[in-house]
mmCIF file with all atom_site columns, C-alpha atoms in Angstrom:
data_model
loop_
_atom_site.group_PDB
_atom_site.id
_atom_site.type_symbol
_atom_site.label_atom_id
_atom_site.label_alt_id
_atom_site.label_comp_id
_atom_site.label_asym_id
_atom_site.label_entity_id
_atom_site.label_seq_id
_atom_site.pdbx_PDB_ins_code
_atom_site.Cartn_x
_atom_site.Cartn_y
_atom_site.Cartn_z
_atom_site.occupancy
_atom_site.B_iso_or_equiv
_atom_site.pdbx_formal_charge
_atom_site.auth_seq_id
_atom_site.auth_comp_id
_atom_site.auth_asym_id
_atom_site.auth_atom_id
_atom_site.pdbx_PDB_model_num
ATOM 1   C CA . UNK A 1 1   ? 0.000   0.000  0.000   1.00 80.00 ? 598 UNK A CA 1
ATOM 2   C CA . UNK A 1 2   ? 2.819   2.554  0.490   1.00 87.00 ? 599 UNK A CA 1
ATOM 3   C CA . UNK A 1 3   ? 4.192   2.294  -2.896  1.00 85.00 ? 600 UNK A CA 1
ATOM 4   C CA . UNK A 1 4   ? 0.511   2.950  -4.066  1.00 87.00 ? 601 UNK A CA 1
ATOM 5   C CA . UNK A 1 5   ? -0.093  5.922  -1.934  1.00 89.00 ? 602 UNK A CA 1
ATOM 6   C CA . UNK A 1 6   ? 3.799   6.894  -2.662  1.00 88.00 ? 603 UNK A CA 1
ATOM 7   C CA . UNK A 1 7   ? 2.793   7.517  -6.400  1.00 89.00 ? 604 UNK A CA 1
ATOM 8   C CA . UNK A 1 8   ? 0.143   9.531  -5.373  1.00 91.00 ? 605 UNK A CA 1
ATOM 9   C CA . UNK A 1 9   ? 2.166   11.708 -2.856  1.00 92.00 ? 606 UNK A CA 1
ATOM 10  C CA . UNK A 1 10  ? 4.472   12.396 -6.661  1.00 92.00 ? 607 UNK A CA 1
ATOM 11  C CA . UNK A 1 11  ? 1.141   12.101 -8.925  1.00 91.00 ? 608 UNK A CA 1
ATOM 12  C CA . UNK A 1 12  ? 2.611   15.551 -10.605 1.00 93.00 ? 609 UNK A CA 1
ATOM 13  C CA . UNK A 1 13  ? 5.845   14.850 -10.240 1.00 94.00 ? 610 UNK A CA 1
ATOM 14  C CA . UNK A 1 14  ? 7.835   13.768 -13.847 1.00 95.00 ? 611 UNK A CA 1
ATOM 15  C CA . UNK A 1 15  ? 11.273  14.203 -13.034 1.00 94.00 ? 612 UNK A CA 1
ATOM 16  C CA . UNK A 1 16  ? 13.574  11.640 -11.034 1.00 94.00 ? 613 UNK A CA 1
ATOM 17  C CA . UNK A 1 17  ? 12.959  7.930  -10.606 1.00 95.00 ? 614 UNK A CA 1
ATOM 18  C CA . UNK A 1 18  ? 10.997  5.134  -9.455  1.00 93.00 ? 615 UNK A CA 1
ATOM 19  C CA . UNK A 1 19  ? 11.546  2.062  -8.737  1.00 92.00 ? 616 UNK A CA 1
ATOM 20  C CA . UNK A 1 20  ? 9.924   -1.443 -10.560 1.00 93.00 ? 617 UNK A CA 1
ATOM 21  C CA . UNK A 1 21  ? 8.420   -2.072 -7.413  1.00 92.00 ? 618 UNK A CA 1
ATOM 22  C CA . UNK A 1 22  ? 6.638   1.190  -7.072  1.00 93.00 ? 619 UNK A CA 1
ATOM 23  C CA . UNK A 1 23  ? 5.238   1.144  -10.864 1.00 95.00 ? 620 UNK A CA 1
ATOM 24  C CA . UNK A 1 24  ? 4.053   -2.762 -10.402 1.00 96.00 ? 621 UNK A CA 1
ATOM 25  C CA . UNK A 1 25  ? 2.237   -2.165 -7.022  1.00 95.00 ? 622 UNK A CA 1
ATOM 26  C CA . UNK A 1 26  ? 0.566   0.993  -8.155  1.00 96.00 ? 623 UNK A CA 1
ATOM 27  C CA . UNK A 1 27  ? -0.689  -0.697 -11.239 1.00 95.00 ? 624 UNK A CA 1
ATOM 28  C CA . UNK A 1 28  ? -1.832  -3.828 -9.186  1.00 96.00 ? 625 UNK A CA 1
ATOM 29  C CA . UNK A 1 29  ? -3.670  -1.680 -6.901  1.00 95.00 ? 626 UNK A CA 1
ATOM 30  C CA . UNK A 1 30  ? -4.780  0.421  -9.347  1.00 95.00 ? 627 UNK A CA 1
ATOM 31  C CA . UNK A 1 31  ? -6.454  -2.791 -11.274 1.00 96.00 ? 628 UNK A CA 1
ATOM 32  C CA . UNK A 1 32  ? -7.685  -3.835 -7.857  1.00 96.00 ? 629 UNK A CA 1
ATOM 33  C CA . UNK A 1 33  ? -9.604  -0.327 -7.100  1.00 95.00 ? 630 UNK A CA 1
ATOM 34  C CA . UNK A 1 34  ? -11.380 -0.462 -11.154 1.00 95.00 ? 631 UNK A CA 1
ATOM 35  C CA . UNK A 1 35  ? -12.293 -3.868 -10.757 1.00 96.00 ? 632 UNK A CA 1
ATOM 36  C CA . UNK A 1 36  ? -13.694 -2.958 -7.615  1.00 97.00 ? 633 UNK A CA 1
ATOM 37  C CA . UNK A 1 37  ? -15.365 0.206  -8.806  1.00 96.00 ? 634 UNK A CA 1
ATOM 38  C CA . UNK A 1 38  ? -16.810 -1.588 -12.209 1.00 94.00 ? 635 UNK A CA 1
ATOM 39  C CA . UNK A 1 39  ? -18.396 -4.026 -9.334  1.00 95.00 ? 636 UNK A CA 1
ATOM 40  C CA . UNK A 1 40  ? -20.258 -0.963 -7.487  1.00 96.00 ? 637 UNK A CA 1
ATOM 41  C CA . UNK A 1 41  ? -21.137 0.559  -11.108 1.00 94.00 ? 638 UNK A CA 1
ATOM 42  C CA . UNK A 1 42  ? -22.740 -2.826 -11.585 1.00 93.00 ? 639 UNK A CA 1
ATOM 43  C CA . UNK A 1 43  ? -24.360 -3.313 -8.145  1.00 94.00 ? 640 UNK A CA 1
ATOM 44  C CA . UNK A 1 44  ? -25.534 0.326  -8.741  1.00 94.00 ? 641 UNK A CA 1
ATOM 45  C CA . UNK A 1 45  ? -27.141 0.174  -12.217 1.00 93.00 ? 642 UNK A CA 1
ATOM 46  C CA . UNK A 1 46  ? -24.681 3.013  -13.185 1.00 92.00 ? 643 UNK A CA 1
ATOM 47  C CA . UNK A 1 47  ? -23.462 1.645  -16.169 1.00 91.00 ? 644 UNK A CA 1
ATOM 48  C CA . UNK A 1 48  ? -24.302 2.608  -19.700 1.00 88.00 ? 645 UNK A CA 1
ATOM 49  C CA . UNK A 1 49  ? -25.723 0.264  -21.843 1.00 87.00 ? 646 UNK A CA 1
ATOM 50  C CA . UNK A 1 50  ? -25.173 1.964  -24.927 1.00 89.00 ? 647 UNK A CA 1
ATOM 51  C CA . UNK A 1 51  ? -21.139 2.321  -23.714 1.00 89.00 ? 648 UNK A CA 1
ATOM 52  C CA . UNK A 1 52  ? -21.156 -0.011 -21.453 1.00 87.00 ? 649 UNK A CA 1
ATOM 53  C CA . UNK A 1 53  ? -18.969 2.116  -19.290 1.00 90.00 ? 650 UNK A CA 1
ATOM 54  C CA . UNK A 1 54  ? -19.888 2.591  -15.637 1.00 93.00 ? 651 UNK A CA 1
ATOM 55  C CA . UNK A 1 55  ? -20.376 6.529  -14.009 1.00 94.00 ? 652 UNK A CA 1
ATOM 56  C CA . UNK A 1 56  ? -18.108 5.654  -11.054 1.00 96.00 ? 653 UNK A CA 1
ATOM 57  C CA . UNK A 1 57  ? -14.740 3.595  -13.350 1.00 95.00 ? 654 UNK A CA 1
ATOM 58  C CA . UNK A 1 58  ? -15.071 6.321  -15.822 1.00 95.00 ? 655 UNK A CA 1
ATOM 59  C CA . UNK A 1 59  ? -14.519 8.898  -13.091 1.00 96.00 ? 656 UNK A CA 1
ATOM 60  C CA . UNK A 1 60  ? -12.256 7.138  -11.591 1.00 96.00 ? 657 UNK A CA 1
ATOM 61  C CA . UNK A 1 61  ? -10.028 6.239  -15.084 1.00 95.00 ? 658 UNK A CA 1
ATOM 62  C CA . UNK A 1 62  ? -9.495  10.185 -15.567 1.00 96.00 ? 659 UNK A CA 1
ATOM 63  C CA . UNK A 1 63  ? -8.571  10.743 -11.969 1.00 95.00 ? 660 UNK A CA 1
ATOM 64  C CA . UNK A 1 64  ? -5.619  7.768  -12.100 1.00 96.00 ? 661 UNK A CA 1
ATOM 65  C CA . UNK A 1 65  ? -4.666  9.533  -15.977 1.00 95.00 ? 662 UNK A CA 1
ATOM 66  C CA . UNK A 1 66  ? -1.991  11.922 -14.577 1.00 96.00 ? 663 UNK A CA 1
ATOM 67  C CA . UNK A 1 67  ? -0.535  9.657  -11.648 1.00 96.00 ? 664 UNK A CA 1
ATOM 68  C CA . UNK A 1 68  ? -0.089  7.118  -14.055 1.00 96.00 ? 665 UNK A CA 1
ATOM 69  C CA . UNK A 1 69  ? 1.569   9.259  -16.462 1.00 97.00 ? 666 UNK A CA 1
ATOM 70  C CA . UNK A 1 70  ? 4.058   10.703 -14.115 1.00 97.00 ? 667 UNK A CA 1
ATOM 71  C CA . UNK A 1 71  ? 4.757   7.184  -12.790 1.00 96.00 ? 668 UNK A CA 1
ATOM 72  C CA . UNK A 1 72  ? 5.088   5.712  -15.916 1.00 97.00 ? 669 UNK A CA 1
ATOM 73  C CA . UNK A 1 73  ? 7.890   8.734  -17.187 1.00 97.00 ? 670 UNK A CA 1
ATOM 74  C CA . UNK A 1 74  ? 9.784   8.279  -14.043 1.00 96.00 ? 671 UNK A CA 1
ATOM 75  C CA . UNK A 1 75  ? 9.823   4.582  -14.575 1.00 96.00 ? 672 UNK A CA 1
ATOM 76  C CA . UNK A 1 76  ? 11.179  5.125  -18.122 1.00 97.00 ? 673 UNK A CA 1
ATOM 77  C CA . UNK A 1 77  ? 13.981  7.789  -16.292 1.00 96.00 ? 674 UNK A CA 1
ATOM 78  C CA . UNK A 1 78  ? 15.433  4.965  -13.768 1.00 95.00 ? 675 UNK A CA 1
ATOM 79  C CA . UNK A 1 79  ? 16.085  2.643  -17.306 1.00 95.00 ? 676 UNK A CA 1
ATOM 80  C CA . UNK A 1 80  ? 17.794  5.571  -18.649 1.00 94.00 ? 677 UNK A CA 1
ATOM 81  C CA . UNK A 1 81  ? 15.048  6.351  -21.303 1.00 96.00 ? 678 UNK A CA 1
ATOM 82  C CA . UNK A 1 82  ? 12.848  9.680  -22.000 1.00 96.00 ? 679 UNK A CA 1
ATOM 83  C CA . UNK A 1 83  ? 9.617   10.235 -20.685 1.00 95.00 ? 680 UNK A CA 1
ATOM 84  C CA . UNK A 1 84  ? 8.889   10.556 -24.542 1.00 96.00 ? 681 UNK A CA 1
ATOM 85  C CA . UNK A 1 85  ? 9.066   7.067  -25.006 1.00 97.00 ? 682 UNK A CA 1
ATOM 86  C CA . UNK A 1 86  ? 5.554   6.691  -23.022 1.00 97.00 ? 683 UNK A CA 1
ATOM 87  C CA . UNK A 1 87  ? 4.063   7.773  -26.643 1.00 97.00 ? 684 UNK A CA 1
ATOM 88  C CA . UNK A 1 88  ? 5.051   4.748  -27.991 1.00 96.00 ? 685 UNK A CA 1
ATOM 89  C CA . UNK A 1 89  ? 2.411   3.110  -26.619 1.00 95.00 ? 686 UNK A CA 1
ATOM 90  C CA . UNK A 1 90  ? -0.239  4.851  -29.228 1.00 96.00 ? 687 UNK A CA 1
ATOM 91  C CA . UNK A 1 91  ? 1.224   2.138  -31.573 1.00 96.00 ? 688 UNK A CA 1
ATOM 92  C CA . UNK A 1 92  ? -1.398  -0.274 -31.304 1.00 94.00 ? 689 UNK A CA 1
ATOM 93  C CA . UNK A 1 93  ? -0.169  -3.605 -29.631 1.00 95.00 ? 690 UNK A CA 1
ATOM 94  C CA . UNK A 1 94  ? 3.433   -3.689 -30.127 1.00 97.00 ? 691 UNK A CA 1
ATOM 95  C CA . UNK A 1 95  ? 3.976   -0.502 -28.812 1.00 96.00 ? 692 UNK A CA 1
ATOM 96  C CA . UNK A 1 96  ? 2.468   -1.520 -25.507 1.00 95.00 ? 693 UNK A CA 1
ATOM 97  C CA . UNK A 1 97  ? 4.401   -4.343 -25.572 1.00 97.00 ? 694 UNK A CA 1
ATOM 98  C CA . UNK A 1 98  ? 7.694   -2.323 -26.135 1.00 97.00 ? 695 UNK A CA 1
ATOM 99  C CA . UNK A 1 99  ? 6.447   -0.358 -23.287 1.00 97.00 ? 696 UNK A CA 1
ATOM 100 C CA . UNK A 1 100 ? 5.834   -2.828 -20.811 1.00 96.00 ? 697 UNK A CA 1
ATOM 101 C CA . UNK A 1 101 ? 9.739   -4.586 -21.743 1.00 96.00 ? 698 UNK A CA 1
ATOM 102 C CA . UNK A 1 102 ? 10.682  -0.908 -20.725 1.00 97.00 ? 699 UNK A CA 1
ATOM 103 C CA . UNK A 1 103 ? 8.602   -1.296 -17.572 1.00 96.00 ? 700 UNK A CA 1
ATOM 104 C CA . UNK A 1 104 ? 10.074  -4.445 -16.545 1.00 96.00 ? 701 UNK A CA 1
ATOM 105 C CA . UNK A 1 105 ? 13.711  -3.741 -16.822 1.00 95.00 ? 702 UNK A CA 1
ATOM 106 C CA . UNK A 1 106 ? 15.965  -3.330 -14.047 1.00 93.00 ? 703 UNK A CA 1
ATOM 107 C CA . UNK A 1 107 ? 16.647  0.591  -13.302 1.00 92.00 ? 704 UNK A CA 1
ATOM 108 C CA . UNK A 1 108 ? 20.520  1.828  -13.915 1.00 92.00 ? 705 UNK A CA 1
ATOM 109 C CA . UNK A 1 109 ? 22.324  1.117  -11.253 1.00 91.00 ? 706 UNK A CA 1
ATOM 110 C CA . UNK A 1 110 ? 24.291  4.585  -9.973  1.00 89.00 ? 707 UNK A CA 1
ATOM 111 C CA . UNK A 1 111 ? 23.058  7.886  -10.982 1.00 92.00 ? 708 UNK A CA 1
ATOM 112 C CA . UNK A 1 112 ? 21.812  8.548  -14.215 1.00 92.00 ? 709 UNK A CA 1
ATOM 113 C CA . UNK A 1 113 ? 20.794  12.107 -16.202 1.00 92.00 ? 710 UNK A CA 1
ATOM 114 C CA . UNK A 1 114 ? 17.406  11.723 -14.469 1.00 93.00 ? 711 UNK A CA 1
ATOM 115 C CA . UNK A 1 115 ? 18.479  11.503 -10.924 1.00 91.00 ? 712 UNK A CA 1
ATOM 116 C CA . UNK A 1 116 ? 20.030  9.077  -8.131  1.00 90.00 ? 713 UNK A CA 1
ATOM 117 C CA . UNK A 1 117 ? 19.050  5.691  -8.090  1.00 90.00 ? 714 UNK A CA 1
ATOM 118 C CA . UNK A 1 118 ? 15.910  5.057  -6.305  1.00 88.00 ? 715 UNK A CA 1
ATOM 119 C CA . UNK A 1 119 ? 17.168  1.537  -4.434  1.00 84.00 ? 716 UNK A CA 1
ATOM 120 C CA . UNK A 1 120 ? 20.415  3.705  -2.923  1.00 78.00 ? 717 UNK A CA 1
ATOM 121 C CA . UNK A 1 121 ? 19.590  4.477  0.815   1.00 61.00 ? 718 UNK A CA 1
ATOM 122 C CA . UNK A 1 122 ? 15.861  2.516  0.629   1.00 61.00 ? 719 UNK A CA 1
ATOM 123 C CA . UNK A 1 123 ? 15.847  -0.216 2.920   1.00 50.00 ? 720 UNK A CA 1
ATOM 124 C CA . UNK A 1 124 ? 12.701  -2.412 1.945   1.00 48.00 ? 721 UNK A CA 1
#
């Protein structure tokens, strides 16, 4: 839970680093909290039927937009990439797939041109 609330604490944050272990948590949590959400838009009767979107996810997907992004750039940082590289996930399939290599590697070890590494002085 403190890696999830950690990403919010730096939702508007898109310089520096983070750790694998703060992206993966967030985005388990964050898959957690829709699933649970589509569940009350369900219980609820919120959900379109025209859409099929829910009132309650789709407020909920545009609040977790910017966190996301800024976790997701910072992520990119620690494997010595651009936060650019996040667009390459507009290419359907592959680029997502490219993205979520990027996502799994290891962070530079040291300091890079984004910042100091995130595991130096973080006992976990």
């Amino acid at each position: 839970m403190k890696w999830y609330l950690m990403a919010w604490q730096r939702c508007l944050q898109f310089s520096g680093r983070s750790r694998r272990t703060e992206y993966w948590m967030f985005l388990l949590l964050n898959i957690l909290v829709a699933i649970a959400i589509a569940l009350v838009d369900l219980m609820l009767g919120t959900v379109d039927e025209q859409t099929k979107t829910g009132t309650f996810s789709t407020f909920y997907s545009f609040i977790v937009i910017l966190p996301t992004l800024a976790l997701t750039v910072r992520r990119l940082h620690d494997t010595g990439r651009t936060g650019w590289w996040v667009l390459i996930s507009l290419i359907p399939v592959l680029g997502v797939i490219v993205l979520l290599v990027f996502m799994a590697l290891d962070g530079e070890p040291g300091n890079n041109d984004y910042g100091a590494n995130p595991k130096a002085g973080m006992a976990f």
